[in-house]
Coordinates of C-alpha atoms and ligand atoms in Angstrom, one line a residue:
X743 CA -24.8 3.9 14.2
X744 CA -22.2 2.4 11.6
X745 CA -23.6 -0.3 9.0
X746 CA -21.1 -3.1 8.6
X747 CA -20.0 -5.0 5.0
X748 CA -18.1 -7.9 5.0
X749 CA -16.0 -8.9 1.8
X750 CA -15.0 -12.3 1.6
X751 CA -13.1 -14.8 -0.9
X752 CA -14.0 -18.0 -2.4
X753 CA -12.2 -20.7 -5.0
X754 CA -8.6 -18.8 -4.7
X755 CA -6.7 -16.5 -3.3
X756 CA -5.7 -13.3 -5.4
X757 CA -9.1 -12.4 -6.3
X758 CA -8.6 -8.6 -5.9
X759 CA -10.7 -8.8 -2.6
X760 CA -8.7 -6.0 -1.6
X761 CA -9.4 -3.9 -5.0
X762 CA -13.1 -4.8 -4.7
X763 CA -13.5 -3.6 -1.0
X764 CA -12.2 -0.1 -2.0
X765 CA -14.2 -0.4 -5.2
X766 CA -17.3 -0.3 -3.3
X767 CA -16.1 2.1 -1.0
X768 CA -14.9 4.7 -3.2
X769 CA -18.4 4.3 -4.9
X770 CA -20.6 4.4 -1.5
X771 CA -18.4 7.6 0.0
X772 CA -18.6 9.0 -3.8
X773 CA -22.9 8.9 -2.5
X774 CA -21.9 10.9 0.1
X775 CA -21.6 8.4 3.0
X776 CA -18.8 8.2 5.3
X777 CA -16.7 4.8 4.9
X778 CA -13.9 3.1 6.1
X779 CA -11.7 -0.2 5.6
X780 CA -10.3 -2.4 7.4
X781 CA -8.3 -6.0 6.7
X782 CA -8.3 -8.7 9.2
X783 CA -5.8 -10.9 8.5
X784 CA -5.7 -14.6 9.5
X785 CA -1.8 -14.9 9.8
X786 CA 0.0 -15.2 13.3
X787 CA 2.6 -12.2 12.7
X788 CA 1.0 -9.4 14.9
X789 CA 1.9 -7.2 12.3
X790 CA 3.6 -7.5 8.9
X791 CA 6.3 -5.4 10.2
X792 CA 8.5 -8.4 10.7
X793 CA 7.6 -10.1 7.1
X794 CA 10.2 -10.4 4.2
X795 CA 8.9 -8.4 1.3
X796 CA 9.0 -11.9 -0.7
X797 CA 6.1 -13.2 1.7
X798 CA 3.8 -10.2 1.8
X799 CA 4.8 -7.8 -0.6
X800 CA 5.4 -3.9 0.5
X801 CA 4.7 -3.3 4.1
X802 CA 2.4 -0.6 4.2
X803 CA 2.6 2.7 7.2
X804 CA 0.1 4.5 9.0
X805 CA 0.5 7.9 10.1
X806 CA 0.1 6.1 13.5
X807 CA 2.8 4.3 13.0
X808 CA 1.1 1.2 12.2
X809 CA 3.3 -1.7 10.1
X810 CA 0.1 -2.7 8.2
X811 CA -0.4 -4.9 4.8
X812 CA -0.7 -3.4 1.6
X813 CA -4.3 -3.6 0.9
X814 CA -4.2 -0.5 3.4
X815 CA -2.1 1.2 0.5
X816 CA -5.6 0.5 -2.1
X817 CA -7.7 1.9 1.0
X818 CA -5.8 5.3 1.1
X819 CA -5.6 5.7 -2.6
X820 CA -8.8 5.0 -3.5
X821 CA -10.5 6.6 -0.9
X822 CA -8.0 9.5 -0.1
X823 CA -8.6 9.4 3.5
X824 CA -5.8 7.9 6.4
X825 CA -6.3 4.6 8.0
X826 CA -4.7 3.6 11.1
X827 CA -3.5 1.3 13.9
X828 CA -7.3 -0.2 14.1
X829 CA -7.8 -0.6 10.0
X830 CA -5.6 -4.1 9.9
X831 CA -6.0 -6.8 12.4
X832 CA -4.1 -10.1 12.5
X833 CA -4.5 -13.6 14.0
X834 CA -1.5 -12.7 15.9
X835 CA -2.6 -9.5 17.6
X836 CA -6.0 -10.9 18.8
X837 CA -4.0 -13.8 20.5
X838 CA -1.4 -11.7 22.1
X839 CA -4.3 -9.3 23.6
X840 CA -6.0 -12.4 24.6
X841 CA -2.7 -14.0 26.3
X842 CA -1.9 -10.8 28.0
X843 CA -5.5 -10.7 29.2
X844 CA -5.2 -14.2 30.5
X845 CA -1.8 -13.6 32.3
X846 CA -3.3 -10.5 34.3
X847 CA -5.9 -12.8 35.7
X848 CA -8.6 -10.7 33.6
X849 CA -10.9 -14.0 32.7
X850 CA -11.4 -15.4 36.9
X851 CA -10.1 -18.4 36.4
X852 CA -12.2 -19.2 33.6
X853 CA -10.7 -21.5 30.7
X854 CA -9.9 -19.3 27.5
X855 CA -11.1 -20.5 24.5
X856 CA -11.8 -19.6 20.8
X857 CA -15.4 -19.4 21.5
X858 CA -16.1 -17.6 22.8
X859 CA -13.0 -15.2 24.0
X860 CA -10.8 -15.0 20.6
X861 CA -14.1 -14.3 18.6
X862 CA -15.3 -11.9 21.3
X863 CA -11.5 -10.0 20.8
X864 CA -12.4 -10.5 17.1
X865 CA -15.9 -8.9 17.2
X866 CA -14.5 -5.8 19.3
X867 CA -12.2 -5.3 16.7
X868 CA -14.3 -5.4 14.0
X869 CA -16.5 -2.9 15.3
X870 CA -13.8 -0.8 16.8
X871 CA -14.2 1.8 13.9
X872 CA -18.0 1.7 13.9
X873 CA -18.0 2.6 17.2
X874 CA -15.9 5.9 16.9
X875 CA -19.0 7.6 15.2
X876 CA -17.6 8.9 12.1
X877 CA -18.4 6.7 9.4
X878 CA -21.9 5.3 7.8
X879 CA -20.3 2.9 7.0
X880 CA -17.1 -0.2 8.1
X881 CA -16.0 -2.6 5.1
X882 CA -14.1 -5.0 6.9
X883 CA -11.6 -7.6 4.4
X884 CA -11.1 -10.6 5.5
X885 CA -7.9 -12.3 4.2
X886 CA -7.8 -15.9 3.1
X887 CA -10.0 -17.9 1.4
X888 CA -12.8 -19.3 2.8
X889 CA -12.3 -23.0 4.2
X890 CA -9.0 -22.1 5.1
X891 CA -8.6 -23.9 8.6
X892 CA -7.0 -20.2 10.3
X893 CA -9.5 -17.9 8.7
X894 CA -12.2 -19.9 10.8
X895 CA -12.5 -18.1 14.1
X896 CA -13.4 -14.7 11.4
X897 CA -15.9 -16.1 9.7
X898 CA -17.7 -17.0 13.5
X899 CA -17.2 -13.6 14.1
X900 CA -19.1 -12.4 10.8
X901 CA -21.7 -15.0 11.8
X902 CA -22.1 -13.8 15.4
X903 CA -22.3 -10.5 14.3
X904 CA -24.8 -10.9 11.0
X905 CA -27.1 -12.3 13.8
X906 CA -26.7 -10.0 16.7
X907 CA -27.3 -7.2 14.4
X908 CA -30.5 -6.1 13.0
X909 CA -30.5 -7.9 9.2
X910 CA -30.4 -4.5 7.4
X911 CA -27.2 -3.6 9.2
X912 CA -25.1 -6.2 7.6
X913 CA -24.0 -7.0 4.0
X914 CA -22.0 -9.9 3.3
X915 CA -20.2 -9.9 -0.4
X916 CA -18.6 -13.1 -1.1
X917 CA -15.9 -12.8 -4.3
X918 CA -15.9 -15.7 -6.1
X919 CA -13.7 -16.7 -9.3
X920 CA -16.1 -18.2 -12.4
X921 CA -13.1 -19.8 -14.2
X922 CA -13.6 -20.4 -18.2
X923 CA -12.6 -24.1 -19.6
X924 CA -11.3 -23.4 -22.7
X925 CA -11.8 -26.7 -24.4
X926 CA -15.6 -26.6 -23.8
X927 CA -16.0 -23.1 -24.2
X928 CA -17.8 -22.4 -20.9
X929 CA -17.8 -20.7 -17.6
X930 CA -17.8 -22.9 -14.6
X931 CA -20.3 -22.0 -11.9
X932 CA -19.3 -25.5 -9.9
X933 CA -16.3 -24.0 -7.8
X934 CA -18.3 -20.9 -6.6
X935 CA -21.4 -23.2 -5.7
X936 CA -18.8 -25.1 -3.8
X937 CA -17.3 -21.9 -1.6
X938 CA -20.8 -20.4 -0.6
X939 CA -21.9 -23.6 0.5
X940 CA -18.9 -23.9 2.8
X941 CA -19.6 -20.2 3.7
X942 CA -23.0 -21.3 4.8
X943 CA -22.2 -24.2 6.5
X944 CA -20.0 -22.4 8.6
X945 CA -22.9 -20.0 9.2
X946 CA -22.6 -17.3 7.0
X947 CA -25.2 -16.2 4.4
X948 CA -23.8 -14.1 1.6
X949 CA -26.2 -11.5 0.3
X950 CA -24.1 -10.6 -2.5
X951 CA -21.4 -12.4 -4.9
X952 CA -18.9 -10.5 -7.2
X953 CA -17.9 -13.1 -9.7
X954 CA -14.3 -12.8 -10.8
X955 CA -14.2 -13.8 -14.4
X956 CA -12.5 -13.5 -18.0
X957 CA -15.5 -13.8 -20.0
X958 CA -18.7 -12.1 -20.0
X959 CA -21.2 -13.5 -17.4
X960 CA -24.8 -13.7 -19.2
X961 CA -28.0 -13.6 -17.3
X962 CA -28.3 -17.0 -17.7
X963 CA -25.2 -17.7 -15.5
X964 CA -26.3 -15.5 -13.1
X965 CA -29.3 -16.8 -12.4
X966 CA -27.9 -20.5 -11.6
X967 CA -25.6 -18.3 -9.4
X968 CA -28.6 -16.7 -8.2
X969 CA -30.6 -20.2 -7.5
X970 CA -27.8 -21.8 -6.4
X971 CA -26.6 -19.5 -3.7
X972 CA -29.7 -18.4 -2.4
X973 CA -29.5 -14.5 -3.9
X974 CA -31.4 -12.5 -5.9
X975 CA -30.5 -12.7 -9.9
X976 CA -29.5 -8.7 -9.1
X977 CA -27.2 -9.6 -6.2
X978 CA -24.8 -11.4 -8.8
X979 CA -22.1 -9.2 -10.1
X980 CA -19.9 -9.7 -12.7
X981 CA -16.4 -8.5 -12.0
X982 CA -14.1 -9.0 -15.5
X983 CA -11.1 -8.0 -15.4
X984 CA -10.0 -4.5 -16.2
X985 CA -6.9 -2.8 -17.4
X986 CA -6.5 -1.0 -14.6
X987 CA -7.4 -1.7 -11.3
X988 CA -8.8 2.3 -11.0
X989 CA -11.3 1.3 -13.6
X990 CA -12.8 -1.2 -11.0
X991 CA -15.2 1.5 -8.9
X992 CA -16.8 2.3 -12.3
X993 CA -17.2 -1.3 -13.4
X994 CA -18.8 -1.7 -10.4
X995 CA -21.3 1.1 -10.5
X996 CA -22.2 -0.3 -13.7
X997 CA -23.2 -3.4 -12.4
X998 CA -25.2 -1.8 -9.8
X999 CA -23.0 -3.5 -6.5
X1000 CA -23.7 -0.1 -4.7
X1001 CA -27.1 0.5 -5.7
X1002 CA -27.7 -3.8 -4.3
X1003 CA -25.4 -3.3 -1.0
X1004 CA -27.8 0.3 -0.1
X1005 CA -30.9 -1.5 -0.8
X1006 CA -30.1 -4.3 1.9
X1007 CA -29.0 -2.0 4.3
X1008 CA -32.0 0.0 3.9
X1009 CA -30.2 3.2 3.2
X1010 CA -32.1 5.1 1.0
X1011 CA -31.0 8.8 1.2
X1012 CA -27.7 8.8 -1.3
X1013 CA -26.9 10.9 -3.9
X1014 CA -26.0 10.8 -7.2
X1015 CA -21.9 9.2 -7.5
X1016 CA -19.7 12.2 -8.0
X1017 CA -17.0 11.0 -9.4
X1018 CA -15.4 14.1 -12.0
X1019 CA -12.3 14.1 -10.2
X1020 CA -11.6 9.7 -10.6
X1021 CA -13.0 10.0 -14.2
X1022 CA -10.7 12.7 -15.2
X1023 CA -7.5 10.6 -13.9
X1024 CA -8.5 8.1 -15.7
X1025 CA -9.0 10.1 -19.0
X1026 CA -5.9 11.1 -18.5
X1027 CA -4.2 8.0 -17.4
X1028 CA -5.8 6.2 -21.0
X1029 CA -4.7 9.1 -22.9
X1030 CA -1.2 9.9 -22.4
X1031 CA 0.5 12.4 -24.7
X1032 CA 4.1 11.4 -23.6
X1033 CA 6.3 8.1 -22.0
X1034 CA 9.1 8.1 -19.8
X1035 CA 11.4 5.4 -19.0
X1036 CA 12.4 5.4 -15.4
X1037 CA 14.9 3.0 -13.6
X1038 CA 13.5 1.5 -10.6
X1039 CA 16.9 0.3 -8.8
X1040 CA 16.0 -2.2 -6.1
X1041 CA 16.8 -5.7 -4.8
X1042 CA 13.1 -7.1 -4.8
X1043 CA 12.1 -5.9 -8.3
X1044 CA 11.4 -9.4 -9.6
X1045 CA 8.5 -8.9 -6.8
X1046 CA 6.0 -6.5 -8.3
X1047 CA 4.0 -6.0 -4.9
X1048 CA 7.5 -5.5 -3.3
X1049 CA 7.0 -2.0 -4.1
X1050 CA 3.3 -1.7 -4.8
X1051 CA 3.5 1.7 -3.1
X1052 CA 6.0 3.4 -5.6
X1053 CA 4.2 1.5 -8.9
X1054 CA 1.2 3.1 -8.3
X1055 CA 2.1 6.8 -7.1
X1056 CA 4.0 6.5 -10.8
X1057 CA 0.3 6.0 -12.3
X1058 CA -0.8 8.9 -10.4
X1059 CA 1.8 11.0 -11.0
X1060 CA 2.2 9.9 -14.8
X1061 CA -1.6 10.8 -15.1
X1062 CA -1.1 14.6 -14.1
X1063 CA 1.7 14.8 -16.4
X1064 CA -0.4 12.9 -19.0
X1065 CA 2.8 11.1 -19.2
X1066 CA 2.9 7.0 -19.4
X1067 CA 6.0 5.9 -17.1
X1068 CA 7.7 2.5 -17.9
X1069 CA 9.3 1.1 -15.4
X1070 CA 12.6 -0.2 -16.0
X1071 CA 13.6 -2.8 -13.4
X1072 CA 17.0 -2.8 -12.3
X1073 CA 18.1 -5.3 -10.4
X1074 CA 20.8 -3.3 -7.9
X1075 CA 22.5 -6.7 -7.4
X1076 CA 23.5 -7.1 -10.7
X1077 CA 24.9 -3.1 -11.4
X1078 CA 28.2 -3.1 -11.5
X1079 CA 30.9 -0.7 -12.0
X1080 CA 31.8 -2.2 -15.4
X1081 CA 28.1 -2.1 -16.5
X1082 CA 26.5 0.5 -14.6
X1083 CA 26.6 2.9 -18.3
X1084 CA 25.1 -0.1 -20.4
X1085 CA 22.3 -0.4 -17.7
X1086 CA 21.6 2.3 -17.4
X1087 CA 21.7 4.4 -20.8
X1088 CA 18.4 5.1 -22.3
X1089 CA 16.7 5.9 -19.0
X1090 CA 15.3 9.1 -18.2
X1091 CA 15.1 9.1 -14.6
X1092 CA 16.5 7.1 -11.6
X1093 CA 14.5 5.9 -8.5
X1094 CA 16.7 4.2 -6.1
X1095 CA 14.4 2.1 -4.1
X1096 CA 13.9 1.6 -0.1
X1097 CA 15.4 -1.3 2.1
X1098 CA 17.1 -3.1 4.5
X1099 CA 20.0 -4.7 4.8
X1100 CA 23.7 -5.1 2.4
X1101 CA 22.4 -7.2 -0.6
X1102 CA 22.5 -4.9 -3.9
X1103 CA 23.8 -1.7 -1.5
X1104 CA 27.1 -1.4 -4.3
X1105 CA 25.0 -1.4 -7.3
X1106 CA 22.5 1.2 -6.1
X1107 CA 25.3 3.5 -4.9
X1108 CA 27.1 2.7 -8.9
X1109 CA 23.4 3.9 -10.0
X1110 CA 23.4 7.3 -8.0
X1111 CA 26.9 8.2 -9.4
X1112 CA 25.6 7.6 -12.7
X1113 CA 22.6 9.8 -12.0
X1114 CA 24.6 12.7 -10.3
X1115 CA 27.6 12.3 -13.5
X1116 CA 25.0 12.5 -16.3
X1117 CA 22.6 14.7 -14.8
X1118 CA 20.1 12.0 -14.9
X1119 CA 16.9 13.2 -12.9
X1120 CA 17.1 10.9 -9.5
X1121 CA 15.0 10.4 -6.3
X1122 CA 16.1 8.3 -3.8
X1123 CA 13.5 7.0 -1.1
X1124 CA 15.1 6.1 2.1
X1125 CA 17.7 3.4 1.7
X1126 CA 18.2 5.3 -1.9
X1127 CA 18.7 8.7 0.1
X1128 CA 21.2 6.9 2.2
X1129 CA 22.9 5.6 -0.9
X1130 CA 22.9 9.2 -2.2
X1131 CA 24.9 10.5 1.1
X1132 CA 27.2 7.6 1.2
X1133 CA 28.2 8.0 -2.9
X1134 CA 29.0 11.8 -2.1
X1135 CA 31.1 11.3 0.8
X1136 CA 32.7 8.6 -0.9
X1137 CA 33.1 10.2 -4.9
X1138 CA 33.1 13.7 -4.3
X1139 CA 34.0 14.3 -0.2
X1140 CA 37.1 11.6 -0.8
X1141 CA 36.2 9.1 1.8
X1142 CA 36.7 5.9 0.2
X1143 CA 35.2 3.9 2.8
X1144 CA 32.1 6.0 3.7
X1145 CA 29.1 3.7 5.1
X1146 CA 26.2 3.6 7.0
X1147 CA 27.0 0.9 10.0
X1148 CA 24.1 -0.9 9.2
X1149 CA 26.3 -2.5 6.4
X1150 CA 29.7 -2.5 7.6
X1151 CA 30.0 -1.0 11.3
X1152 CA 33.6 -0.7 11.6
X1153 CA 33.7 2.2 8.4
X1154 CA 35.9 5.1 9.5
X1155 CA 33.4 7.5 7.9
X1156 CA 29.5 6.6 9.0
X1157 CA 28.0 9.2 7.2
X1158 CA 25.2 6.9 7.7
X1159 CA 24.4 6.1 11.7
X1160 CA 22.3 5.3 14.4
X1161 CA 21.2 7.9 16.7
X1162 CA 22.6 7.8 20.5
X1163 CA 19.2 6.8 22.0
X1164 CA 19.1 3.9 19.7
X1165 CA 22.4 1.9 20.5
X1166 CA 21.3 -0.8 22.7
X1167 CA 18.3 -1.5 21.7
X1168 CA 17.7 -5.1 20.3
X1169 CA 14.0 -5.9 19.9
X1170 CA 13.6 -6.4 15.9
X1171 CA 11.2 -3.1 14.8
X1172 CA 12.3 -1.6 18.5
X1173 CA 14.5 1.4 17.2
X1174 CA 12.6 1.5 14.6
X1175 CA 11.3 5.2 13.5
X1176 CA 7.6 4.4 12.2
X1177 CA 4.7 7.0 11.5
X1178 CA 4.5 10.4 10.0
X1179 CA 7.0 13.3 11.6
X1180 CA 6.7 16.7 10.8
X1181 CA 9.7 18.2 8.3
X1182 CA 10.8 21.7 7.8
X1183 CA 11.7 22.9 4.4
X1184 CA 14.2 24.9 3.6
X1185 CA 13.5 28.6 1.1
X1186 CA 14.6 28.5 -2.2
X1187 CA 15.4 24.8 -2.5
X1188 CA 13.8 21.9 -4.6
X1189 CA 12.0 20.7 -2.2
X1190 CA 10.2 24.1 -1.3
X1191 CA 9.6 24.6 -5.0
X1192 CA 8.1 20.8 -5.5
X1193 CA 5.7 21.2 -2.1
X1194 CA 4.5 24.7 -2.1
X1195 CA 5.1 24.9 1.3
X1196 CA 8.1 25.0 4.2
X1197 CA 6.2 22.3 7.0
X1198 CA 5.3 19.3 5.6
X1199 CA 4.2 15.4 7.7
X1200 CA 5.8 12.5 5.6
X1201 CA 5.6 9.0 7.0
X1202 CA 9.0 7.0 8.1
X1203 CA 9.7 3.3 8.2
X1204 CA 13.8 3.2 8.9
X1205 CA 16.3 2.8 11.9
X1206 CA 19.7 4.6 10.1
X1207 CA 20.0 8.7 9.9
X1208 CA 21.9 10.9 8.1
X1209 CA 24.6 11.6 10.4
X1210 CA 25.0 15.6 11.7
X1211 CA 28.1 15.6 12.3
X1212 CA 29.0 15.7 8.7
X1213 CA 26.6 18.1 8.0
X1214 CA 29.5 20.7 7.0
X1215 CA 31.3 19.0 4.8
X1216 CA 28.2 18.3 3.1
X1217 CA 26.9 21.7 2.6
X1218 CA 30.3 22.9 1.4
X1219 CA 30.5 20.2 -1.4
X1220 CA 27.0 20.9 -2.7
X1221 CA 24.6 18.2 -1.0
X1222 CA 22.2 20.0 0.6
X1223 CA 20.2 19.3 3.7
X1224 CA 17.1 21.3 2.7
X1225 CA 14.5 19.4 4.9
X1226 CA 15.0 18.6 8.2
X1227 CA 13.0 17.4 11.5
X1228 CA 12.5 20.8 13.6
X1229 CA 12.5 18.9 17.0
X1230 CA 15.4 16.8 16.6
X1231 CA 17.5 18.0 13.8
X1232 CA 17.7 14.5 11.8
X1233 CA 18.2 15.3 8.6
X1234 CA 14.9 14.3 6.1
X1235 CA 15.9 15.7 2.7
X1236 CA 18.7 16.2 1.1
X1237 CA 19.4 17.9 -2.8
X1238 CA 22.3 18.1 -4.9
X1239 CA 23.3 21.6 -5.6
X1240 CA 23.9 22.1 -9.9
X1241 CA 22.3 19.3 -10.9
X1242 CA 18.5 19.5 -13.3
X1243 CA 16.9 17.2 -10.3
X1244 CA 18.7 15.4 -7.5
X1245 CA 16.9 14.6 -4.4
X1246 CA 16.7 12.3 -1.6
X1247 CA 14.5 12.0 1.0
X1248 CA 14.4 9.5 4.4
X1249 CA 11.1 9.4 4.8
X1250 CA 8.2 7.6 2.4
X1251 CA 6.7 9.7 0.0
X1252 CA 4.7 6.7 -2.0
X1253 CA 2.9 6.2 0.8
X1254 CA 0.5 9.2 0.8
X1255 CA 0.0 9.5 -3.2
X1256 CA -3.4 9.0 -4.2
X1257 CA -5.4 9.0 -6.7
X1258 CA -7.1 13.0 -5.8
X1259 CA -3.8 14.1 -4.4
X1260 CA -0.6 12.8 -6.5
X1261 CA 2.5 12.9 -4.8
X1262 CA 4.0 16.0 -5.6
X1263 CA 7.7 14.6 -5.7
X1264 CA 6.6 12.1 -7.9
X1265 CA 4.6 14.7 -9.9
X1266 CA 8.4 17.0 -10.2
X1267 CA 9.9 13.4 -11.1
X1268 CA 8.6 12.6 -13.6
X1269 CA 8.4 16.3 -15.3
X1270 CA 12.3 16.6 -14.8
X1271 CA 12.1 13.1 -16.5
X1272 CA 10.1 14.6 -19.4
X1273 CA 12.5 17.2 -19.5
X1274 CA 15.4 15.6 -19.5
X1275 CA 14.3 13.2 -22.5
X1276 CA 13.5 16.5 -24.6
X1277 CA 16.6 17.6 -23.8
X1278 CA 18.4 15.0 -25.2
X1279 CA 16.3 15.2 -28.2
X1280 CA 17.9 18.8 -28.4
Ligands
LIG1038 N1 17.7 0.1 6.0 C1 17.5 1.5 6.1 C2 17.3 1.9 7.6 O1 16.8 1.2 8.3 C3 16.5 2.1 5.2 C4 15.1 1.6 5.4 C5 14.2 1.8 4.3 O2 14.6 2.0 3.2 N2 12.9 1.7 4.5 O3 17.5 3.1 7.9

């Protein structure tokens, strides 16, 4: 039988609920239990799939296929094990299993309500995971803040739940912000006071609070927390910030939020925290012998959780190489052919970004050419493999007007296409190709050297391919097709042939970088990066 935690917010959003969930996690599996996480989110979108990165940041994929929100990214890389379909939840998915319940005739006749049929869909949800009888443990996140009015039908979840089960099979940790006034030099306890006692009138006793602060919380403060909520003096944790957000778990197991979370659940047989492998990332990661600049060419870079994803397989990746990697944002709408060397200059490796969509499309594929011309280490992640394809057939193949048709459908050269089986389908996110696909790696290339292997599964989020029939005139001008999808024949990676480090690939790498298991691309990236700044040291 799985335990359940709930992690909820108080006072603000952007507390780090997300950080803190997988804090705990990482710390509780690090015992020796099995754990999972999962988000429920309060939103009506039935997945995020359909959000502008400006809204929600970087969409985050399953291997499943699932279109999921970034939190899920923190899950994976702090606790290097997938999530799925069932780890995120929304508002809007609960209604539309409801609805389609209702319009079956599933519920007799009987009126559907929020209590008790949305909660109920809520409830089997949340145990969903607990059920499947691999994990000690379930952390579920809710999103919001509580006394938001659409995070309500949750939190009467939690409450049903925290009393149908037994009381040492539920943990509720509220996170709470303790903001400092500066002009009288104090930490405010008010505002958190204010959010557990809405928590409670809806229902919903927290056992623990993670306190959010800037400052230092003394024992003083934590015992008016303490009084004031109704929890033991130990059950208030201090949560300052950090520099980095994988310094969180350790924080944590300072202040003992494990250690409280066991001891209400009654578990008692955990081991010591291993944590060599964390600690020596982070060792690492604090003590880097090297910095790289690399360009991150994209159209949402003004939005740092716009690509969350890529950011943080960078700090894992820089961390192997014991290398700190600057990012240099780029804004691909502003490149142009006039500017592209004064933008560029200085860097020491190119990462054209993913996307959809024509805005900024010119100045990525100006970047690639400056990459390929100066030798410059570049990686292009799905729309930036496109670009990749589509600045060879234009610069080097001759065809001035090469395009993928989801930018201008009438090019004479689509080097860039949707498949057959595709055409015709409208639904948004209906042609979309979602989840992890096997790939088969071409000997002696890059790719093969970067992976150690000739099979690898890489996750997709993207409706344009490379376009096969092309394929020749490709390999005959030197970019290289050297992964590709055994079944179908899509093309998944593709190298430049004569060039230090050159390589595209249609699928996601940044999504399965973690903390234990860096990406390898991004590992080779940022070495060639290394490289190529030495060598222009000479
Ligand atoms: N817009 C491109 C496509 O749909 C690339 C998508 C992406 O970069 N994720 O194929």
């Amino acid at each position: 039988m799985a335990k359940y935690i709930f992690v909820t917010g108080g006072v603000t959003s952007s507390l780090g609920k997300g950080i803190i969930a997988a804090s705990l996690a990482k710390l509780l599996q690090s015992r020796g239990l099995q754990v999972t996480i999962q988000k429920f989110d309060p939103y009506i979108n039935v997945d995020p799939g359909t959000l502008n990165p400006y809204e929600h940041g970087e969409c985050y994929v399953t291997d499943d296929g699932a279109e999921t929100d970034l939190d899920l990214g923190h899950y994976e890389r702090f606790l290097n094990i997938p999530t799925s379909q069932a780890n995120n939840v929304t508002t809007g998915r609960i209604y539309q299993t409801v609805i389609n319940k209702e319009r079956a005739g599933d519920y007799l006749g009987k009126t559907v309500q929020v209590v008790p049929h949305i909660t109920d869909e809520i409830k089997r949800r949340m145990m969903l995971l607990g059920n499947s009888g691999k994990f000690d443990i379930v952390i579920t996140e809710l999103g919001g803040t509580v006394g938001d009015i659409e995070s309500l039908p949750f939190i009467e979840a939690v409450r049903q739940i925290q009393w149908e089960l037994p009381e040492e099979d539920c943990v509720i940790v509220h996170l709470t912000l303790i903001p400092y006034l500066n002009a009288a030099k104090e930490l405010k306890t008010k505002p958190t006071q204010h959010s557990v006692r809405m928590l409670s009138q809806e229902g919903v006793h927290p056992n623990v609070i993670v306190c959010r602060t800037e400052h230092p919380i003394n024992e003083e403060i934590k015992r008016k927390i303490a009084l004031f909520c109704n929890v033991k003096p130990e059950a208030v944790i201090e949560a300052m910030d950090a520099s980095t957000i994988y310094e969180v778990p350790l924080k944590m197991l300072e202040e003992q939020l494990d250690v409280t979370v066991l001891k209400k659940l009654h578990i008692t047989n955990y081991a010591p925290p291993v944590l060599d492998k964390w600690n020596d990332f982070l060792h690492k990661l604090k003590n880097p012998i090297h910095t790289v600049n690399i360009g991150l060419i994209g159209k949402y870079v003004e939005l740092q959780d716009a690509y969350k994803s890529i950011l943080e397989a960078f700090i894992h990746s820089g961390a192997v190489n014991q290398c700190k990697v600057n990012i240099i944002n780029v804004h691909s709408e502003f490149i142009t052919a006039d500017n592209v060397n004064s933008q560029l200059q200085g860097l020491d490796g190119l990462l054209v970004a993913p996307g959809f969509g024509s805005r900024g499309v010119d100045g990525k594929i100006e970047a690639v050419k400056y990459a390929r011309e100066n030798k410059l280490p570049f990686f292009g992640i799905c729309l930036g493999m496109q670009m990749a394809v589509i600045e060879f057939a234009r610069n080097v193949l001759g065809f001035s007007d090469a395009h993928s048709t989801e930018m201008n459908e009438n090019t004479s050269h689509p080097v860039i296409a949707l498949m057959e089986e595709q055409k015709g389908i409208t639904n948004k996110g209906g042609t979309m190709r979602l989840g992890a696909y096997d790939c088969s790696i071409e000997a002696n290339s890059l790719a093969e050297k970067i992976y150690q292997s000739n099979l690898i599964s890489e996750r997709h989020r993207h409706r344009w391919e490379f376009n096969n029939q092309y394929l020749n005139e490709f390999i005959q001008s030197g970019l290289l097709p050297t992964g590709k999808n055994n079944k179908t024949g899509l093309v998944e990676i593709v190298e430049l042939k004569d060039h230090p480090f050159f390589i595209g690939v249609q699928y996601h790498p940044e999504l399965k970088s973690t903390v234990e298991n860096p990406h390898p691309i991004f590992v080779s990236f940022v070495n060639a990066a290394k490289d190529f700044q030495l060598s222009k040291k000479g």
